[in-house]
Protein backbone atom coordinates (compact mmCIF):
# COMPACT_ATOMS: atom_id res chain seq x y z
CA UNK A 1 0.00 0.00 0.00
CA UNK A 2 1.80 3.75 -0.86
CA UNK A 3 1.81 5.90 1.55
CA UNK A 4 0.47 9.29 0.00
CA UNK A 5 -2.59 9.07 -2.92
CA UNK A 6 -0.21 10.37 -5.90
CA UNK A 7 3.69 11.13 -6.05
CA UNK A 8 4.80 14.91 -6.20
CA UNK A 9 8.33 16.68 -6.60
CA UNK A 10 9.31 18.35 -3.54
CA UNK A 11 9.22 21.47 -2.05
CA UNK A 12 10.37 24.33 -4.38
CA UNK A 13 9.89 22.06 -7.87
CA UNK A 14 9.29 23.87 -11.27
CA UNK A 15 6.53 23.42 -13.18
CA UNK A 16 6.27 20.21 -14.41
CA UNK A 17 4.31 21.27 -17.13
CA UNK A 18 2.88 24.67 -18.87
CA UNK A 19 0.08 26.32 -17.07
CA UNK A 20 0.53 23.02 -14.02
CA UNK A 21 3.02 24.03 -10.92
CA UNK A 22 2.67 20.73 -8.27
CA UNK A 23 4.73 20.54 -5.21
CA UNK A 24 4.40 18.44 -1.91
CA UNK A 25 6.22 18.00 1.80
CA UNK A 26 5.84 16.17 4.65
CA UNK A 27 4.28 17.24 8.26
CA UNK A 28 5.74 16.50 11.54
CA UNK A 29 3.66 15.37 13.93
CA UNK A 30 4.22 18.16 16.12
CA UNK A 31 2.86 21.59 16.98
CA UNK A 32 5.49 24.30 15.81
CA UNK A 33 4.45 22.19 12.40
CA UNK A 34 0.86 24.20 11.72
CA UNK A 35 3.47 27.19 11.43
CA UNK A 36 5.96 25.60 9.32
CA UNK A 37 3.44 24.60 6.85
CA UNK A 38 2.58 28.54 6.78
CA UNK A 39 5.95 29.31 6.30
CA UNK A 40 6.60 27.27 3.21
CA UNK A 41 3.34 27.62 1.74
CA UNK A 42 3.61 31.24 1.92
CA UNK A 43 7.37 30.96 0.25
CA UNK A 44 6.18 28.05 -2.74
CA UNK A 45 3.10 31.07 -3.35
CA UNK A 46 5.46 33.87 -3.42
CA UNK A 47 7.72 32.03 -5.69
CA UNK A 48 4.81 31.52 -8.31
CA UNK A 49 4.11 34.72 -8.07
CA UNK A 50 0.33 34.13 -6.17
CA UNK A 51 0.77 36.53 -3.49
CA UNK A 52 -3.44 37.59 -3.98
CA UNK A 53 -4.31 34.26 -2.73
CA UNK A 54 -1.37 33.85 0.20
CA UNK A 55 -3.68 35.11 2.85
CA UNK A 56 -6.50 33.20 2.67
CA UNK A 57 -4.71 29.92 1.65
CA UNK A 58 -2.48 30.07 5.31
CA UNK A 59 -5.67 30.08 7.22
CA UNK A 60 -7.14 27.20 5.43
CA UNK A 61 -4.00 25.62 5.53
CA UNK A 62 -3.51 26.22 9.34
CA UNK A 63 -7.03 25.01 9.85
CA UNK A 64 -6.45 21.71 8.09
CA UNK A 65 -3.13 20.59 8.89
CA UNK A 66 -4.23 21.36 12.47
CA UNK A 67 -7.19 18.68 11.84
CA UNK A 68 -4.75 16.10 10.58
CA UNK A 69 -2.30 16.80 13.75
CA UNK A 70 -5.57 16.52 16.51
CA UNK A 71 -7.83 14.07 14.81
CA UNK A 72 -5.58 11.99 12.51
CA UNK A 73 -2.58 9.35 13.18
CA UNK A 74 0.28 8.63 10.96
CA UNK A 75 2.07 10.95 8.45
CA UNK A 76 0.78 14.20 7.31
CA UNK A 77 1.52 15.77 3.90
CA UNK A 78 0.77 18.86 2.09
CA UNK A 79 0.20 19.24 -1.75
CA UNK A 80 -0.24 21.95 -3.43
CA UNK A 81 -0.90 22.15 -6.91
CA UNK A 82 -1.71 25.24 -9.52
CA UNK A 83 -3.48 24.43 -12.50
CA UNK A 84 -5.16 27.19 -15.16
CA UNK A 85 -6.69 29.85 -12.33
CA UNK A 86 -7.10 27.32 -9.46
CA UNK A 87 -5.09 26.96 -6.84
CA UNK A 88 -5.67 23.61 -4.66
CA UNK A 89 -4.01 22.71 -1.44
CA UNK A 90 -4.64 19.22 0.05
CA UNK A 91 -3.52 17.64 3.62
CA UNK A 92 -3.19 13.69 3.65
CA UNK A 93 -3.61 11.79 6.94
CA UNK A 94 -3.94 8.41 7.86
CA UNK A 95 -7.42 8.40 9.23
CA UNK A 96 -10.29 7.56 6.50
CA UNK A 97 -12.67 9.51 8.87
CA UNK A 98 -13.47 12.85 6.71
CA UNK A 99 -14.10 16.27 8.60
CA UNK A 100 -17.70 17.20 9.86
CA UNK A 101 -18.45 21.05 9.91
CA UNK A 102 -20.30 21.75 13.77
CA UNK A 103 -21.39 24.95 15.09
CA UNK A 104 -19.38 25.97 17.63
CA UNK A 105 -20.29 27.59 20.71
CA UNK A 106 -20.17 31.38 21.18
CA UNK A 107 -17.17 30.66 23.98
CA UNK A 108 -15.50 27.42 21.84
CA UNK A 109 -11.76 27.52 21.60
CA UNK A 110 -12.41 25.16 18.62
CA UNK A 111 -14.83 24.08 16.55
CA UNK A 112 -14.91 26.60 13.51
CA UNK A 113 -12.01 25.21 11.16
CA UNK A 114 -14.33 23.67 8.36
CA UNK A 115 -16.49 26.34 8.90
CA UNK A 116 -13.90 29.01 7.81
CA UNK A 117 -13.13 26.39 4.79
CA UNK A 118 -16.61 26.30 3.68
CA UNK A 119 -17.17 30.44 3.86
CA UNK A 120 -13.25 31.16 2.25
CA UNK A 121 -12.76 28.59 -0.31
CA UNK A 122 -14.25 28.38 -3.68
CA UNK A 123 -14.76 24.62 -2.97
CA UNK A 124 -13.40 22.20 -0.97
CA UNK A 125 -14.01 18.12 0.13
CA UNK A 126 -12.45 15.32 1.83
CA UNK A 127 -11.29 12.12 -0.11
CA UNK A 128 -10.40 8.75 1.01
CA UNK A 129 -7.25 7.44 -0.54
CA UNK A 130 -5.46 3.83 0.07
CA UNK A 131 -3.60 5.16 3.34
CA UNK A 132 -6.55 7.15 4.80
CA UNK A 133 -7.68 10.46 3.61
CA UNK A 134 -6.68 13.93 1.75
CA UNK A 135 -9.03 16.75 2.82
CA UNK A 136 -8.54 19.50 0.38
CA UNK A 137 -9.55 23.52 -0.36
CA UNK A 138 -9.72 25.24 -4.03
CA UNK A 139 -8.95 29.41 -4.64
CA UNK A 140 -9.55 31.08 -7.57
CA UNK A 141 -6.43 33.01 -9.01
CA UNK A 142 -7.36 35.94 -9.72
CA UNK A 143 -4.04 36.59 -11.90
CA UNK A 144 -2.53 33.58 -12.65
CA UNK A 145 1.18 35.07 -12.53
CA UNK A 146 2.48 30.88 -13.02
CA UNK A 147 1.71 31.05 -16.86
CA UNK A 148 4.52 32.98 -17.67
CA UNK A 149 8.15 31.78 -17.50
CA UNK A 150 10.33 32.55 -14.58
């Protein structure tokens, strides 16, 4: 059985084909990792020149990798993959149990992560794959800056 649904270059990869940009990296199964995955999200964006959708995709990306870490076992990974004006960021785990949006209670610490997915992306799901599941988010780019050569 592979561990992660599809095979991805690394971290800072080209595009592997006009118009397509896909990277991918592991997650830690630790806290300081929620802000790591920030960090190099926010550094693969700015290197395809997406900066409009940066933002937006850190909190979604927070919210989700901090579901894998609390509700998940086994490996986490983040893809992220650029295609034509769409901009989609998945987090694998190894549990096949998908999210469920809940209202949260007007003093919850927790509770609102899928909620802020479902109001900020343009659309967004859970999988299963062979190893568990991917739980992903898609943004609209509004200026898709990765169709011409760097």
């Amino acid at each position: 059985m592979a561990l992660w649904s599809r095979a991805l270059a690394p971290y800072g990869a080209s595009p592997i084909c006009a118009g397509i940009w896909d990277t991918s990296w592991p997650v830690a199964r630790e806290p300081a990792s929620v802000g790591h995955a920030r960090r190099v999200l926010t550094a693969q964006l700015s290197s395809w020149g997406l900066h409009e959708v940066t933002d937006t995709s850190r909190l979604l990306v927070s919210e989700l990798v901090t579901n894998a870490l609390r509700h998940a076992h086994g490996p986490v990974r983040v893809n992220l993959r650029v295609h034509g004006a769409v901009l989609r960021c998945e987090v694998e785990d190894g549990s096949a149990t998908g999210p469920v949006p809940r209202t949260a209670g007007i003093d919850a610490e927790s509770g609102r992560g899928i909620e802020l997915v479902d109001a900020l992306a343009q659309d967004w799901g859970s999988d299963r794959t062979t190893a568990g599941k991917t739980t992903w988010f898609e943004l609209a780019v509004p200026n898709p800056g990765h169709d011409r050569a760097h």
